[in-house]
Each structure stands twice: as structure tokens, then as C-alpha cells.
Amino acid sequence: RTIKLADTKERATKDLAVKCFGAILSARPGFIEEIGSGRFLDILNNRASQAVALIGTYTLLFGILVTFTAYGAVILLAAPLASILAGLLVTGVVLSLNRYVRMAREISQRLLQARETYSNFITERYRGWRLIKLSNTVAREREAAHDRVSELYRLRVALARIAGVVQLIMTPVMSVL
């Protein structure tokens, strides 16, 4: 099952990347110039696999929702009062975590933008490597690369920190239930 799932995900990623490639090259020339080579590479190399992973995640969440609903119905029939109290507790905790979800979403958006900027930066620097060497600006370019990588690091750590806080809050609550 794991191999079949991986095969399906990789095939979907490949098909999506090929369709994106064709669609972008079929677009108007101004759009192609506007996205630039870094974003073009990012779309084909990263975004296609991320889109497929997102679909897989939604499918997994749907399966969990169906399972949770089935178990919830059985538990509600077996112990209605305890089930209602547990449901209220979980609802309260989930609502209180809304702030962290919004923060994570904002950081994720900034991380996507930073990745795109970094990808464009790397592509441009690779194309101009001869000029960089001739003008003896390797140290300046290294510093610029360091700044961009540091931003990616900072955003990833912030996202991990939020995930840790959510886990810290949810684990005790779920173990009580």
C-alpha cells in the first residue's frame, strides 16, 4: 500500500508538472517574462509536489473525519453526558488555538514568498556567475545569500515553534479525553 501510494503521488506530481510546463509556455510572452526563471523552476520543481501533497493531506483529513464521526456516534450513544462534556472541552480548546492557526498561516505565506525570492536569487546568481567572478563580488553575493537563507531559517523555526506550542496544548487535553 505504501509503495502504491508513493507511486500514485509521484505520478500525479509528474503529470501536474508537465501540465504546468505546457500551460506556462503557452501563456502570453509578458506573463512568461513576469514570472522569471526562478519562479518557473519553483512551480515545476516544488509547487507541483506541494499541490499533490496538499491533496493527499485533504484526503487523509477526510478519512480521519469519517472515522472520528463514526467513533463519535458510537460513544455518544454509549455515554451521552460524558461525550457532550468532552465535545465542549475539545471545542473550547480548538477555538482557543485559532490564534496560533492564524499565526502559522501568516508565517507560512511569508515562508512561501521567501522561498520564491531565494529561488529567483539563486537562479539569477547562477546565470551571472561569470560576472560575479569578474567583478570580484563573491563575498557580497555570499552575504546576500546568507541573508536570504537566514530568513528561511527564521521563518521555519517560527513555524516549528508554533507547532510545538499547539502540540504542548493539545497533548494533555487529548490524553485526558
PDB file of C-alpha atoms in Angstrom:
ATOM      1  CA  ARG A   1       0.000   0.000   0.000  1.00  0.00           C
ATOM      2  CA  THR A   2       2.816   2.435   0.856  1.00  0.00           C
ATOM      3  CA  ILE A   3       4.580   1.782  -2.433  1.00  0.00           C
ATOM      4  CA  LYS A   4       1.354   2.192  -4.389  1.00  0.00           C
ATOM      5  CA  LEU A   5       0.608   5.452  -2.581  1.00  0.00           C
ATOM      6  CA  ALA A   6       4.108   6.800  -3.270  1.00  0.00           C
ATOM      7  CA  ASP A   7       3.816   5.741  -6.912  1.00  0.00           C
ATOM      8  CA  THR A   8       0.451   7.492  -7.260  1.00  0.00           C
ATOM      9  CA  LYS A   9       1.764  10.689  -5.638  1.00  0.00           C
ATOM     10  CA  GLU A  10       4.867  10.758  -7.840  1.00  0.00           C
ATOM     11  CA  ARG A  11       2.846  10.103 -10.987  1.00  0.00           C
ATOM     12  CA  ALA A  12       0.425  12.900 -10.084  1.00  0.00           C
ATOM     13  CA  THR A  13       3.367  15.223  -9.383  1.00  0.00           C
ATOM     14  CA  LYS A  14       4.917  14.364 -12.744  1.00  0.00           C
ATOM     15  CA  ASP A  15       1.644  14.875 -14.630  1.00  0.00           C
ATOM     16  CA  LEU A  16       0.967  18.177 -12.872  1.00  0.00           C
ATOM     17  CA  ALA A  17       4.499  19.449 -13.559  1.00  0.00           C
ATOM     18  CA  VAL A  18       4.182  18.574 -17.258  1.00  0.00           C
ATOM     19  CA  LYS A  19       0.789  20.296 -17.498  1.00  0.00           C
ATOM     20  CA  CYS A  20       2.158  23.390 -15.751  1.00  0.00           C
ATOM     21  CA  PHE A  21       5.156  23.420 -18.068  1.00  0.00           C
ATOM     22  CA  GLY A  22       2.922  23.343 -21.137  1.00  0.00           C
ATOM     23  CA  ALA A  23       0.483  25.892 -19.736  1.00  0.00           C
ATOM     24  CA  ILE A  24       3.205  28.374 -18.825  1.00  0.00           C
ATOM     25  CA  LEU A  25       4.948  28.074 -22.184  1.00  0.00           C
ATOM     26  CA  SER A  26       1.572  28.522 -23.911  1.00  0.00           C
ATOM     27  CA  ALA A  27       0.873  31.730 -21.966  1.00  0.00           C
ATOM     28  CA  ARG A  28       1.417  35.218 -23.316  1.00  0.00           C
ATOM     29  CA  PRO A  29       5.095  36.271 -23.519  1.00  0.00           C
ATOM     30  CA  GLY A  30       4.653  39.050 -20.947  1.00  0.00           C
ATOM     31  CA  PHE A  31       3.493  36.545 -18.347  1.00  0.00           C
ATOM     32  CA  ILE A  32       6.444  34.253 -19.043  1.00  0.00           C
ATOM     33  CA  GLU A  33       8.869  37.155 -18.559  1.00  0.00           C
ATOM     34  CA  GLU A  34       6.976  38.298 -15.468  1.00  0.00           C
ATOM     35  CA  ILE A  35       7.305  35.023 -13.585  1.00  0.00           C
ATOM     36  CA  GLY A  36      11.029  34.736 -14.260  1.00  0.00           C
ATOM     37  CA  SER A  37      13.141  31.633 -14.339  1.00  0.00           C
ATOM     38  CA  GLY A  38      13.279  31.235 -10.558  1.00  0.00           C
ATOM     39  CA  ARG A  39       9.525  31.132 -10.162  1.00  0.00           C
ATOM     40  CA  PHE A  40       9.249  28.923 -13.268  1.00  0.00           C
ATOM     41  CA  LEU A  41      11.684  26.463 -11.700  1.00  0.00           C
ATOM     42  CA  ASP A  42       9.886  26.702  -8.365  1.00  0.00           C
ATOM     43  CA  ILE A  43       6.497  25.965  -9.929  1.00  0.00           C
ATOM     44  CA  LEU A  44       7.741  22.922 -11.784  1.00  0.00           C
ATOM     45  CA  ASN A  45      10.099  21.617  -9.131  1.00  0.00           C
ATOM     46  CA  ASN A  46       8.395  22.419  -5.826  1.00  0.00           C
ATOM     47  CA  ARG A  47       4.845  23.665  -6.192  1.00  0.00           C
ATOM     48  CA  ALA A  48       3.644  20.664  -8.206  1.00  0.00           C
ATOM     49  CA  SER A  49       4.744  18.236  -5.487  1.00  0.00           C
ATOM     50  CA  GLN A  50       3.345  20.530  -2.794  1.00  0.00           C
ATOM     51  CA  ALA A  51      -0.034  20.647  -4.530  1.00  0.00           C
ATOM     52  CA  VAL A  52      -0.142  16.858  -4.719  1.00  0.00           C
ATOM     53  CA  ALA A  53       0.890  16.605  -1.051  1.00  0.00           C
ATOM     54  CA  LEU A  54      -1.906  19.033  -0.156  1.00  0.00           C
ATOM     55  CA  ILE A  55      -4.456  16.874  -1.966  1.00  0.00           C
ATOM     56  CA  GLY A  56      -3.100  13.836  -0.117  1.00  0.00           C
ATOM     57  CA  THR A  57      -3.425  15.695   3.171  1.00  0.00           C
ATOM     58  CA  TYR A  58      -7.034  16.636   2.437  1.00  0.00           C
ATOM     59  CA  THR A  59      -7.786  13.016   1.572  1.00  0.00           C
ATOM     60  CA  LEU A  60      -6.217  11.888   4.843  1.00  0.00           C
ATOM     61  CA  LEU A  61      -8.194  14.513   6.774  1.00  0.00           C
ATOM     62  CA  PHE A  62     -11.420  13.330   5.139  1.00  0.00           C
ATOM     63  CA  GLY A  63     -10.638   9.749   6.223  1.00  0.00           C
ATOM     64  CA  ILE A  64      -9.940  10.923   9.764  1.00  0.00           C
ATOM     65  CA  LEU A  65     -13.190  12.917   9.787  1.00  0.00           C
ATOM     66  CA  VAL A  66     -15.207   9.862   8.719  1.00  0.00           C
ATOM     67  CA  THR A  67     -13.522   7.717  11.376  1.00  0.00           C
ATOM     68  CA  PHE A  68     -13.974  10.392  14.043  1.00  0.00           C
ATOM     69  CA  THR A  69     -17.653  10.758  13.147  1.00  0.00           C
ATOM     70  CA  ALA A  70     -18.230   7.007  13.367  1.00  0.00           C
ATOM     71  CA  TYR A  71     -16.470   6.725  16.740  1.00  0.00           C
ATOM     72  CA  GLY A  72     -18.228   9.857  17.996  1.00  0.00           C
ATOM     73  CA  ALA A  73     -21.640   8.433  17.116  1.00  0.00           C
ATOM     74  CA  VAL A  74     -20.908   5.195  18.963  1.00  0.00           C
ATOM     75  CA  ILE A  75     -19.518   6.996  22.015  1.00  0.00           C
ATOM     76  CA  LEU A  76     -22.454   9.433  22.040  1.00  0.00           C
ATOM     77  CA  LEU A  77     -24.872   6.521  22.093  1.00  0.00           C
ATOM     78  CA  ALA A  78     -22.917   4.724  24.831  1.00  0.00           C
ATOM     79  CA  ALA A  79     -22.293   7.702  27.158  1.00  0.00           C
ATOM     80  CA  PRO A  80     -24.164  10.837  26.093  1.00  0.00           C
ATOM     81  CA  LEU A  81     -23.293  13.139  29.014  1.00  0.00           C
ATOM     82  CA  ALA A  82     -19.556  12.365  29.020  1.00  0.00           C
ATOM     83  CA  SER A  83     -19.490  12.713  25.225  1.00  0.00           C
ATOM     84  CA  ILE A  84     -21.129  16.123  25.311  1.00  0.00           C
ATOM     85  CA  LEU A  85     -18.761  17.387  28.025  1.00  0.00           C
ATOM     86  CA  ALA A  86     -15.731  16.072  26.131  1.00  0.00           C
ATOM     87  CA  GLY A  87     -17.024  17.687  22.933  1.00  0.00           C
ATOM     88  CA  LEU A  88     -17.422  21.032  24.671  1.00  0.00           C
ATOM     89  CA  LEU A  89     -13.906  20.795  26.114  1.00  0.00           C
ATOM     90  CA  VAL A  90     -12.378  19.959  22.721  1.00  0.00           C
ATOM     91  CA  THR A  91     -14.364  22.749  21.044  1.00  0.00           C
ATOM     92  CA  GLY A  92     -13.097  25.248  23.609  1.00  0.00           C
ATOM     93  CA  VAL A  93      -9.505  24.166  23.132  1.00  0.00           C
ATOM     94  CA  VAL A  94      -9.762  24.233  19.335  1.00  0.00           C
ATOM     95  CA  LEU A  95     -11.294  27.714  19.393  1.00  0.00           C
ATOM     96  CA  SER A  96      -8.548  28.946  21.702  1.00  0.00           C
ATOM     97  CA  LEU A  97      -5.941  27.629  19.238  1.00  0.00           C
ATOM     98  CA  ASN A  98      -7.393  29.728  16.425  1.00  0.00           C
ATOM     99  CA  ARG A  99      -4.855  32.464  17.174  1.00  0.00           C
ATOM    100  CA  TYR A 100      -1.984  30.039  16.593  1.00  0.00           C
ATOM    101  CA  VAL A 101      -3.534  28.793  13.376  1.00  0.00           C
ATOM    102  CA  ARG A 102      -3.716  32.354  12.039  1.00  0.00           C
ATOM    103  CA  MET A 103      -0.114  32.986  13.079  1.00  0.00           C
ATOM    104  CA  ALA A 104       1.022  29.773  11.377  1.00  0.00           C
ATOM    105  CA  ARG A 105      -0.830  30.709   8.207  1.00  0.00           C
ATOM    106  CA  GLU A 106       0.783  34.145   8.116  1.00  0.00           C
ATOM    107  CA  ILE A 107       4.245  32.696   8.646  1.00  0.00           C
ATOM    108  CA  SER A 108       3.593  30.039   6.003  1.00  0.00           C
ATOM    109  CA  GLN A 109       2.674  32.732   3.483  1.00  0.00           C
ATOM    110  CA  ARG A 110       5.844  34.664   4.297  1.00  0.00           C
ATOM    111  CA  LEU A 111       7.854  31.444   4.021  1.00  0.00           C
ATOM    112  CA  LEU A 112       6.445  30.744   0.559  1.00  0.00           C
ATOM    113  CA  GLN A 113       7.365  34.259  -0.541  1.00  0.00           C
ATOM    114  CA  ALA A 114      10.856  33.906   0.938  1.00  0.00           C
ATOM    115  CA  ARG A 115      11.380  30.575  -0.847  1.00  0.00           C
ATOM    116  CA  GLU A 116      10.327  32.118  -4.134  1.00  0.00           C
ATOM    117  CA  THR A 117      12.663  35.074  -3.607  1.00  0.00           C
ATOM    118  CA  TYR A 118      15.508  32.737  -2.702  1.00  0.00           C
ATOM    119  CA  SER A 119      14.861  30.567  -5.739  1.00  0.00           C
ATOM    120  CA  ASN A 120      14.900  33.625  -8.012  1.00  0.00           C
ATOM    121  CA  PHE A 121      18.077  34.855  -6.320  1.00  0.00           C
ATOM    122  CA  ILE A 122      19.879  31.543  -6.794  1.00  0.00           C
ATOM    123  CA  THR A 123      18.842  31.262 -10.435  1.00  0.00           C
ATOM    124  CA  GLU A 124      19.955  34.811 -11.210  1.00  0.00           C
ATOM    125  CA  ARG A 125      23.285  34.330  -9.472  1.00  0.00           C
ATOM    126  CA  TYR A 126      23.904  31.070 -11.270  1.00  0.00           C
ATOM    127  CA  ARG A 127      23.250  32.732 -14.610  1.00  0.00           C
ATOM    128  CA  GLY A 128      25.589  35.596 -13.750  1.00  0.00           C
ATOM    129  CA  TRP A 129      28.353  33.621 -12.096  1.00  0.00           C
ATOM    130  CA  ARG A 130      30.978  34.780 -14.614  1.00  0.00           C
ATOM    131  CA  LEU A 131      30.129  38.427 -13.970  1.00  0.00           C
ATOM    132  CA  ILE A 132      30.252  37.838 -10.211  1.00  0.00           C
ATOM    133  CA  LYS A 133      33.728  36.317 -10.502  1.00  0.00           C
ATOM    134  CA  LEU A 134      34.982  39.008 -12.896  1.00  0.00           C
ATOM    135  CA  SER A 135      33.704  41.848 -10.713  1.00  0.00           C
ATOM    136  CA  ASN A 136      35.104  40.152  -7.606  1.00  0.00           C
ATOM    137  CA  THR A 137      31.799  40.394  -5.688  1.00  0.00           C
ATOM    138  CA  VAL A 138      31.711  36.826  -4.374  1.00  0.00           C
ATOM    139  CA  ALA A 139      31.850  37.973  -0.750  1.00  0.00           C
ATOM    140  CA  ARG A 140      28.942  40.398  -1.262  1.00  0.00           C
ATOM    141  CA  GLU A 141      26.900  37.722  -3.028  1.00  0.00           C
ATOM    142  CA  ARG A 142      27.699  35.242  -0.265  1.00  0.00           C
ATOM    143  CA  GLU A 143      26.434  37.747   2.301  1.00  0.00           C
ATOM    144  CA  ALA A 144      23.252  38.293   0.272  1.00  0.00           C
ATOM    145  CA  ALA A 145      22.738  34.508   0.083  1.00  0.00           C
ATOM    146  CA  HIS A 146      23.339  34.268   3.823  1.00  0.00           C
ATOM    147  CA  ASP A 147      20.659  36.888   4.479  1.00  0.00           C
ATOM    148  CA  ARG A 148      18.097  35.024   2.373  1.00  0.00           C
ATOM    149  CA  VAL A 149      18.904  31.630   3.892  1.00  0.00           C
ATOM    150  CA  SER A 150      18.774  33.147   7.382  1.00  0.00           C
ATOM    151  CA  GLU A 151      15.279  34.463   6.663  1.00  0.00           C
ATOM    152  CA  LEU A 152      14.171  30.982   5.555  1.00  0.00           C
ATOM    153  CA  TYR A 153      15.687  29.535   8.734  1.00  0.00           C
ATOM    154  CA  ARG A 154      13.987  32.129  10.945  1.00  0.00           C
ATOM    155  CA  LEU A 155      10.576  31.506   9.400  1.00  0.00           C
ATOM    156  CA  ARG A 156      10.917  27.715   9.591  1.00  0.00           C
ATOM    157  CA  VAL A 157      11.901  27.905  13.259  1.00  0.00           C
ATOM    158  CA  ALA A 158       8.968  30.221  13.989  1.00  0.00           C
ATOM    159  CA  LEU A 159       6.611  27.777  12.294  1.00  0.00           C
ATOM    160  CA  ALA A 160       8.086  24.870  14.260  1.00  0.00           C
ATOM    161  CA  ARG A 161       7.735  26.867  17.482  1.00  0.00           C
ATOM    162  CA  ILE A 162       4.025  27.445  16.829  1.00  0.00           C
ATOM    163  CA  ALA A 163       3.545  23.763  16.033  1.00  0.00           C
ATOM    164  CA  GLY A 164       5.268  22.911  19.313  1.00  0.00           C
ATOM    165  CA  VAL A 165       3.001  25.232  21.294  1.00  0.00           C
ATOM    166  CA  VAL A 166      -0.092  23.731  19.692  1.00  0.00           C
ATOM    167  CA  GLN A 167       1.190  20.242  20.465  1.00  0.00           C
ATOM    168  CA  LEU A 168       2.002  21.280  24.028  1.00  0.00           C
ATOM    169  CA  ILE A 169      -1.554  22.472  24.497  1.00  0.00           C
ATOM    170  CA  MET A 170      -3.318  19.635  22.678  1.00  0.00           C
ATOM    171  CA  THR A 171      -1.407  16.618  24.024  1.00  0.00           C
ATOM    172  CA  PRO A 172      -2.574  16.912  27.657  1.00  0.00           C
ATOM    173  CA  VAL A 173      -6.132  17.676  26.589  1.00  0.00           C
ATOM    174  CA  MET A 174      -6.291  14.674  24.279  1.00  0.00           C
ATOM    175  CA  SER A 175      -4.732  12.375  26.872  1.00  0.00           C
ATOM    176  CA  VAL A 176      -7.429  13.408  29.387  1.00  0.00           C
ATOM    177  CA  LEU A 177     -10.146  12.583  26.896  1.00  0.00           C
TER     178      LEU A 177
END
